[in-house]
Short mmCIF file of C-alpha atoms in Angstrom, two decimals:
data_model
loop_
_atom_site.label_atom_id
_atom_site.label_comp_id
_atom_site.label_asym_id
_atom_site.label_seq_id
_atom_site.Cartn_x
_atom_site.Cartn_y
_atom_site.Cartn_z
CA UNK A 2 29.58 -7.10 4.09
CA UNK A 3 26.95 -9.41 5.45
CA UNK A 4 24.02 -7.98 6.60
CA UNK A 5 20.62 -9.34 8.82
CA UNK A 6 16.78 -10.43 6.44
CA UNK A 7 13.62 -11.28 7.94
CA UNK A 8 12.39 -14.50 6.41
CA UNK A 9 8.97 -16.06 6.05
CA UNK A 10 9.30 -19.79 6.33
CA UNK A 11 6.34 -21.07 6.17
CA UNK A 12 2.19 -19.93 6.56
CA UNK A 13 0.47 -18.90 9.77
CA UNK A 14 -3.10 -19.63 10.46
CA UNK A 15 -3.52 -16.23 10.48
CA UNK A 16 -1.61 -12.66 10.72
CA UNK A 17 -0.99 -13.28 14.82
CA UNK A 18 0.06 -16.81 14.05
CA UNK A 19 2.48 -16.16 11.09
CA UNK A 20 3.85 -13.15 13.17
CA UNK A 21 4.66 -15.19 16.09
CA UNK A 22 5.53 -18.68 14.59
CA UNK A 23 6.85 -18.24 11.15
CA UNK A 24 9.46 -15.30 10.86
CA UNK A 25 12.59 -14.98 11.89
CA UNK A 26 15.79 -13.03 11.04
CA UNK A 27 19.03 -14.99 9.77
CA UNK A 28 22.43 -13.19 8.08
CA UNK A 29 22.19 -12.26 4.77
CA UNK A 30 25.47 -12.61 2.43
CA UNK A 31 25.46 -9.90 -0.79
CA UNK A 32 24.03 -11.77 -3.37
CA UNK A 33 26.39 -13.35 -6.07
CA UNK A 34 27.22 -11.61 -9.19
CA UNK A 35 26.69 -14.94 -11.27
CA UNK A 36 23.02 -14.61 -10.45
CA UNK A 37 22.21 -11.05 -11.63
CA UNK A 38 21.70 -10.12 -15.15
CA UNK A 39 22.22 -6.83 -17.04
CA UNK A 40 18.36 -5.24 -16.04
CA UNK A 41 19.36 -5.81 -12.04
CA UNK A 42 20.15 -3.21 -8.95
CA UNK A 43 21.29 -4.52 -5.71
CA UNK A 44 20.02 -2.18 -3.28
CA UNK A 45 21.44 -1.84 0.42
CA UNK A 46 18.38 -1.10 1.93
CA UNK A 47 18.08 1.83 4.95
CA UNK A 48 14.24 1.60 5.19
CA UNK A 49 11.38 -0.55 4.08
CA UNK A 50 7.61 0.18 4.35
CA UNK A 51 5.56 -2.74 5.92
CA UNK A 52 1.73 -3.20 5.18
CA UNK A 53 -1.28 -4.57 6.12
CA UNK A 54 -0.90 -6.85 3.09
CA UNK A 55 2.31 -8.43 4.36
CA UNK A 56 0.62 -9.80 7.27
CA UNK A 57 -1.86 -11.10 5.03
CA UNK A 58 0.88 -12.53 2.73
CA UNK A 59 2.61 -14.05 5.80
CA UNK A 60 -0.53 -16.56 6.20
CA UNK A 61 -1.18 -17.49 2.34
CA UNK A 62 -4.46 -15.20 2.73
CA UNK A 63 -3.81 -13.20 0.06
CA UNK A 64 -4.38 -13.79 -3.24
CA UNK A 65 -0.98 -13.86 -4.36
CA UNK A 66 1.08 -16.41 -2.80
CA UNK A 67 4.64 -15.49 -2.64
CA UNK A 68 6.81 -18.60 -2.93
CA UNK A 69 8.58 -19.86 0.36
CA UNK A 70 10.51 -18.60 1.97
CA UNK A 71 11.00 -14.94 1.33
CA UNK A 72 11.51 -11.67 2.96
CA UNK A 73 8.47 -9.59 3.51
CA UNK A 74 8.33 -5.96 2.38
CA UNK A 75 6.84 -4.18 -1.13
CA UNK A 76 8.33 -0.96 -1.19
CA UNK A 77 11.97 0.00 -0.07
CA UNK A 78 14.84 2.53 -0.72
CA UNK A 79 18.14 2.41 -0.10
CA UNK A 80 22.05 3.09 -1.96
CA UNK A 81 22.60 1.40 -5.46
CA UNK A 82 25.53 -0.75 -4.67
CA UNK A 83 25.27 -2.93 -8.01
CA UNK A 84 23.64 -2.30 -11.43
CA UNK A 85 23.86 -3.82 -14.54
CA UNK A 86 24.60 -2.77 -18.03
CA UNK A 87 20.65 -1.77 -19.21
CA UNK A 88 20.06 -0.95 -15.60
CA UNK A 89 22.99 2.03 -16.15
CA UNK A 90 21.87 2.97 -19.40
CA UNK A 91 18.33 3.89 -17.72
CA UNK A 92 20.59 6.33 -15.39
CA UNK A 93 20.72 4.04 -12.63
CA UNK A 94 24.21 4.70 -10.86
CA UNK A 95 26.09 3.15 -7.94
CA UNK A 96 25.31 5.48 -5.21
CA UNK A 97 22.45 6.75 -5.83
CA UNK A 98 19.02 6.51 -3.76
CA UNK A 99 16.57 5.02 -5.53
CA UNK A 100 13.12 3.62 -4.50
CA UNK A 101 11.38 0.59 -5.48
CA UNK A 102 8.13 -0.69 -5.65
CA UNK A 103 6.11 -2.39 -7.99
CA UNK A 104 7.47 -5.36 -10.24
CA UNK A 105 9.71 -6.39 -6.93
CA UNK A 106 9.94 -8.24 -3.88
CA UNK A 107 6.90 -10.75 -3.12
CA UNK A 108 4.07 -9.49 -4.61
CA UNK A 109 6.16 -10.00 -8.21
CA UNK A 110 6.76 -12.47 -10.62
CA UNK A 111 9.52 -14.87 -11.07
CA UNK A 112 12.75 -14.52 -8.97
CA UNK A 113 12.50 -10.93 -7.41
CA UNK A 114 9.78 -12.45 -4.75
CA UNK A 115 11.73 -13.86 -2.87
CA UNK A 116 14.07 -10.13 -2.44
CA UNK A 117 11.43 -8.17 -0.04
CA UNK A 118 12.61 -4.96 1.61
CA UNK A 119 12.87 -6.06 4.84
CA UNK A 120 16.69 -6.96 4.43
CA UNK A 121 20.12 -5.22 4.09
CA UNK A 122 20.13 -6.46 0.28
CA UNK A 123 17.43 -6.87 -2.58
CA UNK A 124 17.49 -7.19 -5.73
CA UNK A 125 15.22 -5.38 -8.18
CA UNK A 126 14.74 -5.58 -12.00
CA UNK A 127 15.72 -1.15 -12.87
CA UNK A 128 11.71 -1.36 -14.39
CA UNK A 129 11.01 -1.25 -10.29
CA UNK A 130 13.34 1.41 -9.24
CA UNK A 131 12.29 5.09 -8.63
CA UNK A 132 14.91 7.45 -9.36
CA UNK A 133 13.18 10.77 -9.03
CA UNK A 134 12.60 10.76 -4.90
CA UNK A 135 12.85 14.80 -3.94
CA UNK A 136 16.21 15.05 -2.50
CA UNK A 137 14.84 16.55 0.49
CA UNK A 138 12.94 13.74 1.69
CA UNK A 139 14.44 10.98 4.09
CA UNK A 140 14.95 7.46 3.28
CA UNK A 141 11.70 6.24 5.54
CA UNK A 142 9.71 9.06 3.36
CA UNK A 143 11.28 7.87 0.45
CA UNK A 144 10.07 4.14 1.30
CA UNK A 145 6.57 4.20 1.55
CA UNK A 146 5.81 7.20 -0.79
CA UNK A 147 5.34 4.92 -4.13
CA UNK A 148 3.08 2.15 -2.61
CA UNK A 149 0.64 4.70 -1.35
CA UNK A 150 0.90 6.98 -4.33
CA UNK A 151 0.81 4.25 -7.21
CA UNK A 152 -2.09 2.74 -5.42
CA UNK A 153 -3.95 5.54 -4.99
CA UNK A 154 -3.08 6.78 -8.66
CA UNK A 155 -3.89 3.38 -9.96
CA UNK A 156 -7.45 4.08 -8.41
CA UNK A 157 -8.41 7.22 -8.21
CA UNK A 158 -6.70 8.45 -11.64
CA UNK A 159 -7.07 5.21 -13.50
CA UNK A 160 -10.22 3.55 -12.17
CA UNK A 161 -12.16 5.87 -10.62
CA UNK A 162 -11.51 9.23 -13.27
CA UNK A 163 -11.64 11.48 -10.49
CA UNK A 164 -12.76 15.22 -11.60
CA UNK A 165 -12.39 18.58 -10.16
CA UNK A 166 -15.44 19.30 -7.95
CA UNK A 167 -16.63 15.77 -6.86
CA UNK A 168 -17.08 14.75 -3.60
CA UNK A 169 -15.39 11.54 -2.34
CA UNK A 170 -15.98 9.91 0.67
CA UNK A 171 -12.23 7.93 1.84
CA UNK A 172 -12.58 4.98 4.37
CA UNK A 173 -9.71 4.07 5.88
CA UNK A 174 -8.25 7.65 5.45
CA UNK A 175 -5.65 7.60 8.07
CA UNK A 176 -3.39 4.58 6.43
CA UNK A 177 -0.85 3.77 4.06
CA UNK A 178 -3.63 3.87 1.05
CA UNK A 179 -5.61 6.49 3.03
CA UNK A 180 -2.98 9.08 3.27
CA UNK A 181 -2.28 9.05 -0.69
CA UNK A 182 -5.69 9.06 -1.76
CA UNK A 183 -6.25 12.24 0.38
CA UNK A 184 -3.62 14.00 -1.06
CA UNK A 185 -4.24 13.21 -4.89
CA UNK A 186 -8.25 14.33 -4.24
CA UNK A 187 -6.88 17.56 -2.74
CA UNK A 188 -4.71 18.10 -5.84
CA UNK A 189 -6.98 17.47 -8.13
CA UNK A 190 -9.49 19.82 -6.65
CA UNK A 191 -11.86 17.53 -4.75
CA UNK A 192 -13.74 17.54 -1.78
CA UNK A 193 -13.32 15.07 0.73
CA UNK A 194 -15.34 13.49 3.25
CA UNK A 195 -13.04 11.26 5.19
CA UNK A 196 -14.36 8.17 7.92
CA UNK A 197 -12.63 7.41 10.91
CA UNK A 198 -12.88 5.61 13.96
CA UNK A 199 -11.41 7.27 16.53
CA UNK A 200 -12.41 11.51 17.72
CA UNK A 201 -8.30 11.53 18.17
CA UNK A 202 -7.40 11.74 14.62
CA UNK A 203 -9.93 14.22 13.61
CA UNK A 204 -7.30 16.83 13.84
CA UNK A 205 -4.68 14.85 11.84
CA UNK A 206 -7.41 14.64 8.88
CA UNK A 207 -8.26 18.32 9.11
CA UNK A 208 -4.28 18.79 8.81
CA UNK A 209 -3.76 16.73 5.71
CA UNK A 210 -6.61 18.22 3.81
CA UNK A 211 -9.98 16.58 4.25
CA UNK A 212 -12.78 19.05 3.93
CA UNK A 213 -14.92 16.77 6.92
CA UNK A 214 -14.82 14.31 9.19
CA UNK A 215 -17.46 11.79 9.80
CA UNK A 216 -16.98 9.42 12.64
CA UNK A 217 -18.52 5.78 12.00
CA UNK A 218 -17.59 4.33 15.82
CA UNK A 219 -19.94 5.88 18.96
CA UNK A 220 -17.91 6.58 22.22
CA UNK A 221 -17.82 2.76 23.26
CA UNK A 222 -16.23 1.67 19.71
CA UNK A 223 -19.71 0.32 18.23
CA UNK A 224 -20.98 1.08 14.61
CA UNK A 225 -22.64 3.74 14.20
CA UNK A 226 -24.79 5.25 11.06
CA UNK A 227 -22.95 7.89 9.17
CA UNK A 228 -25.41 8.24 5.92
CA UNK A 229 -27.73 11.12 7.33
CA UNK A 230 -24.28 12.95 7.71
CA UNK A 231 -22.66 12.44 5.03
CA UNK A 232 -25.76 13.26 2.66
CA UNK A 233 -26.38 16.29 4.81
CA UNK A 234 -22.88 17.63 3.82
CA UNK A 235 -23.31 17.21 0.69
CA UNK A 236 -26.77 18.62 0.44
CA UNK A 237 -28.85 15.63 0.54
CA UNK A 238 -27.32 14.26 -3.30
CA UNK A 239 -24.82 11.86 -2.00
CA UNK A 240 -20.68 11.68 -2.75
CA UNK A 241 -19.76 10.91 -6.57
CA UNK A 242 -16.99 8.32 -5.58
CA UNK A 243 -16.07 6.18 -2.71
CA UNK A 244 -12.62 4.63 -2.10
CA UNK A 245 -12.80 1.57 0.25
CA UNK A 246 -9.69 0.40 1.55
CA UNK A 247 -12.12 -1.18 5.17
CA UNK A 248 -14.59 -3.20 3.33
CA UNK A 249 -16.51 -4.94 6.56
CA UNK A 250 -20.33 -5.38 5.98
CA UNK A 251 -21.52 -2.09 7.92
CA UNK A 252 -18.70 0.13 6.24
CA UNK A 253 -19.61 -0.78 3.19
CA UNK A 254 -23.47 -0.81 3.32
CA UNK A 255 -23.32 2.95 4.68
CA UNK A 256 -21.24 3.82 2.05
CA UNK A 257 -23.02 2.71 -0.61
CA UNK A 258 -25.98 4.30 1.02
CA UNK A 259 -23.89 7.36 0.87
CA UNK A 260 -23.62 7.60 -3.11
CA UNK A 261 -26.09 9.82 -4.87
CA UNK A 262 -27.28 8.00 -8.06
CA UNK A 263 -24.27 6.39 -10.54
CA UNK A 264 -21.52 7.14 -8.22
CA UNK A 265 -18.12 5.23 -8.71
CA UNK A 266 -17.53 2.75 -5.45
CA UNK A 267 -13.58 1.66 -5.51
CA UNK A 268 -12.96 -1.31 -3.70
CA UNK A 269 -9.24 -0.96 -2.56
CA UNK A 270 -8.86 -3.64 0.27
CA UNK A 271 -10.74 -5.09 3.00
CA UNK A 272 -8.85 -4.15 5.98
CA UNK A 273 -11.70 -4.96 8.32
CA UNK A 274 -11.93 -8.62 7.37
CA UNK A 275 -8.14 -10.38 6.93
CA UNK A 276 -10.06 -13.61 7.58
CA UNK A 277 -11.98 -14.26 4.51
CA UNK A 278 -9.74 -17.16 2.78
CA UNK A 279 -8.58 -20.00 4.66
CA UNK A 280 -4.89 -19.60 6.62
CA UNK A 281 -1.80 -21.72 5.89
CA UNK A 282 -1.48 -21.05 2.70
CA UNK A 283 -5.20 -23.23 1.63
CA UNK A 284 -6.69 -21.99 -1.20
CA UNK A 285 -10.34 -20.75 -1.35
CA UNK A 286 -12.88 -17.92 1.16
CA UNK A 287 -15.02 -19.36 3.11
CA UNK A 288 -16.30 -16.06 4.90
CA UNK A 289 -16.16 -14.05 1.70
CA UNK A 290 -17.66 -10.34 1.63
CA UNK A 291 -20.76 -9.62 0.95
CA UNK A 292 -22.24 -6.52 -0.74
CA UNK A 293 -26.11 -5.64 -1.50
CA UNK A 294 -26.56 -5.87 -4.98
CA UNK A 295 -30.23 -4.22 -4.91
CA UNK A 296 -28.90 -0.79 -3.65
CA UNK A 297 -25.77 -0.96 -5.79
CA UNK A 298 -29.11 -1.91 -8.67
CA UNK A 299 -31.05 1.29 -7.40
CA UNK A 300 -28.69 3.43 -7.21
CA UNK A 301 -27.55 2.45 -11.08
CA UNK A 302 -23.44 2.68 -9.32
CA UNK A 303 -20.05 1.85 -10.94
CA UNK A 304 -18.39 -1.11 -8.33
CA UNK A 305 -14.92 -1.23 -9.51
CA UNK A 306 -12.22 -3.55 -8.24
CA UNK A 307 -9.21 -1.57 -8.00
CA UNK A 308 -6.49 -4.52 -7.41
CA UNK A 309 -3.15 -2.45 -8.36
CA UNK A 310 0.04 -4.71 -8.40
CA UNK A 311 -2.31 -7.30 -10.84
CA UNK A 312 -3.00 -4.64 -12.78
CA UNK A 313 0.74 -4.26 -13.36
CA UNK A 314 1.08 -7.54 -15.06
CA UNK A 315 -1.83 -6.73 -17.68
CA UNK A 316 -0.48 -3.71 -18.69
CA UNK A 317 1.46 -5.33 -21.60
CA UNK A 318 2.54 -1.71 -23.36
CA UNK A 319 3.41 -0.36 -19.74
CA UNK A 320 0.90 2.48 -20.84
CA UNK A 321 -0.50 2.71 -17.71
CA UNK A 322 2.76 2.58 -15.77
CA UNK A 323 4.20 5.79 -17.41
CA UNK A 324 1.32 7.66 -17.21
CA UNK A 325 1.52 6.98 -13.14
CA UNK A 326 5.39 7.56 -13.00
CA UNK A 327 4.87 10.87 -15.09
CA UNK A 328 1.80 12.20 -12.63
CA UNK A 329 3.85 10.79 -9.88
CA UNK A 330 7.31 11.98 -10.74
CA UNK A 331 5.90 15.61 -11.40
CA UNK A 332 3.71 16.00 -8.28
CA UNK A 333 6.49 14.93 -6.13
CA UNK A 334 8.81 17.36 -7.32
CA UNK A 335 6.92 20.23 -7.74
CA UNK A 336 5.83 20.26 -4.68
CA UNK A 337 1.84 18.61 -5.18
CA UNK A 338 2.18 16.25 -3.37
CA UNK A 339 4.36 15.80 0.07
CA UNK A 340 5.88 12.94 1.44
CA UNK A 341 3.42 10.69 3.47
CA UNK A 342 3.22 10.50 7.13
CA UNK A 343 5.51 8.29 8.87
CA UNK A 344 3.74 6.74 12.14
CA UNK A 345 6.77 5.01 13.41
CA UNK A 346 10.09 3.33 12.97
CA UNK A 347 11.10 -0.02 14.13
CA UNK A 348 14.66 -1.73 13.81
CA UNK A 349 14.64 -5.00 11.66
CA UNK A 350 15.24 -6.82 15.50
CA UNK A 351 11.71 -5.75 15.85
CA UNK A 352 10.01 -6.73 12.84
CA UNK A 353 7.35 -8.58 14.80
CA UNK A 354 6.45 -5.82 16.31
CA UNK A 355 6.49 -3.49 13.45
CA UNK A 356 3.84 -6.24 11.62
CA UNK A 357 1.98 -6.07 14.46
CA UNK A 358 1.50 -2.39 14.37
CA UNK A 359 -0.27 -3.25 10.56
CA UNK A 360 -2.37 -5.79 11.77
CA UNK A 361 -3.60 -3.02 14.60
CA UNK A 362 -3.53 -0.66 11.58
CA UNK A 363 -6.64 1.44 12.94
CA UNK A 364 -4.82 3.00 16.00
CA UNK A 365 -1.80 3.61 13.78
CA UNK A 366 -1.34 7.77 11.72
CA UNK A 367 0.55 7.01 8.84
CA UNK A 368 3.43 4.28 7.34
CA UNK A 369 5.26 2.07 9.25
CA UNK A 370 9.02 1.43 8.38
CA UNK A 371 11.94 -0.93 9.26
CA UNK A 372 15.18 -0.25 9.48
CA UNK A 373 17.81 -2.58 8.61
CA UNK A 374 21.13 -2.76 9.90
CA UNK A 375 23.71 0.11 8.87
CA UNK A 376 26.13 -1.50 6.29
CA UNK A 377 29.33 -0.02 6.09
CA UNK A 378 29.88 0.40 2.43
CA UNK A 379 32.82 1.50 0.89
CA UNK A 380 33.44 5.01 0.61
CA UNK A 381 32.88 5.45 -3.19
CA UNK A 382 29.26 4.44 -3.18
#
């Protein structure tokens, strides 16, 4: 049957502009056998994660330009309603739920960009699809479980060797990103220190695990200094690892004054400043961050750039990728780790809405999902 996309047609200035002026929703037909080959799955998808990084996408501000147009949306799940030969042989069966993130939809290579999750239909290559999603969790659970989780694993796990006993301070902790890290720290056996803005999600944090809670906003929403506190928790040494998913020139100088001496600092986004490149798809950043390189000399610390989905493409033995679907795939199942929060739901009619939500990510708890149109599939599948 056909079903409803969302399509990005062109670059905003920025995330209000591309919102407002360059998306809209047309009818999607299945796509055509003839252009499939054996690795594919055509998913009908039943809920799609969206993320601050598609409304940075939507405006050519990210660093990966997605080719025009295409539908937004990294990481989806949904019935199997078409595989092809190798995708079958890798267990991949019509009917079954699968997720998928990773080498799909516009932050890929090659024809999958253009198939994001905000659609009825997308097509991924079976290396993107996620079998193992706990049969107990729902579809919107099941959609934005693998973008949080692979990028926290990617940074904690992989780039930031995070040990039993540390301390790691988590900006940012109440997000897509945020969530995840939280939970791998906690299964690992580390304590965290997590940053918010906002008194009213204190008791959220405390719910999900964090050992404390450090405010860095005073009562009227101005910056305030959260070193003292953070040093005095952890008894005047400093945290061993910071994961950065704000950025912003007074997040990040307090944290870095937060580290005790050769500390790991994980830069994971820059939530706080979606305008340093130019909008409209122009190449280069004129208001590029900023970090002080004589503390991050003092202190003798470890600044790692933790940029996931590129990290992807350079794994050329897909090493790295089965060690994260093997820590993944086992702490999901067992138990470890639960499916993330869900802040809301929107129907694909509202995607504008649902973006918007992203781009006002700091008063949002959790994921945000669309939900496409209800297909009615035939009965077999």
């Amino acid at each position: 049957p056909v079903g409803k996309r969302v399509v990005i047609f062109k670059y905003g200035a920025d995330q209000r502009d591309s919102i407002e002026n360059c998306i809209r929703i047309e009818d999607q037909p299945p796509p055509l056998a003839s252009d499939l080959t054996d690795q594919d799955v055509v998913v009908a998808v039943e809920a799609c994660e969206v993320v601050w990084t598609d409304t940075v996408m939507a405006s050519g501000q990210y660093q990966h330009q997605a080719r025009l147009p295409y539908s937004p949306g990294m990481s989806y799940a949904g019935r199997v309603v078409w595989a092809g030969e190798k995708a079958k042989a890798k267990g991949i069966t019509l009917g079954c739920v699968v997720a998928v993130a990773g080498d799909a939809g516009p932050r890929s290579l090659g024809k999958y960009q253009k198939y994001g999750g905000c659609a009825s239909y997308a097509v991924a290559p079976v290396s993107a699809c996620i079998p193992y999603v706990p049969k107990n969790w729902s579809m919107a659970e099941a959609s934005c479980f693998a973008y949080g989780y692979y990028t926290a694993h990617y940074c904690l796990v992989e780039c930031g060797k995070v040990l039993k006993g540390e301390t790691i301070l988590i900006n940012g902790a109440t997000g897509g990103v945020g969530i995840p890290a939280v939970r791998i720290c906690k299964l690992v056996g580390a304590t965290v220190i997590a940053t918010t803005r906002s008194y009213k999600k204190v008791d959220f944090l405390k719910s999900i695990g964090v050992d404390h809670v450090v405010l860095v906003s005073d009562s009227d929403g101005k910056p305030r200094s959260f070193k003292k506190e953070v040093k005095a928790l952890t008894g005047g040494k400093g945290v061993d690892l910071v994961y950065d998913g704000v950025g912003g020139d007074h997040i990040t100088l307090e944290s870095i004054r937060c580290c005790r001496f050769q500390a790991r600092y994980l830069i994971v986004g820059w939530a706080a400043t979606p305008n340093v490149a130019r909008g409209k798809g122009q190449r280069g950043s004129p208001n590029a961050n900023k970090i002080p390189t004589n503390l991050i000399m003092m202190k003798g610390l470890r600044v790692i750039g933790c940029p996931a989905m590129i990290a992807v493409k350079h794994d050329k033995d897909r090493s790295m990728q089965a060690r994260r679907h093997h820590d993944i795939a086992t702490w999901t199942n067992n138990g470890g780790l639960p499916p993330l929060a869900v802040a809301s739901t929107f129907p694909l009619a509202d995607i504008k809405k649902a973006l918007l939500e992203r781009v006002e990510s700091g008063s949002a708890v959790g994921s945000t999902i669309v939900i496409p149109p209800k297909l009615v599939l035939p009965s077999a599948l």
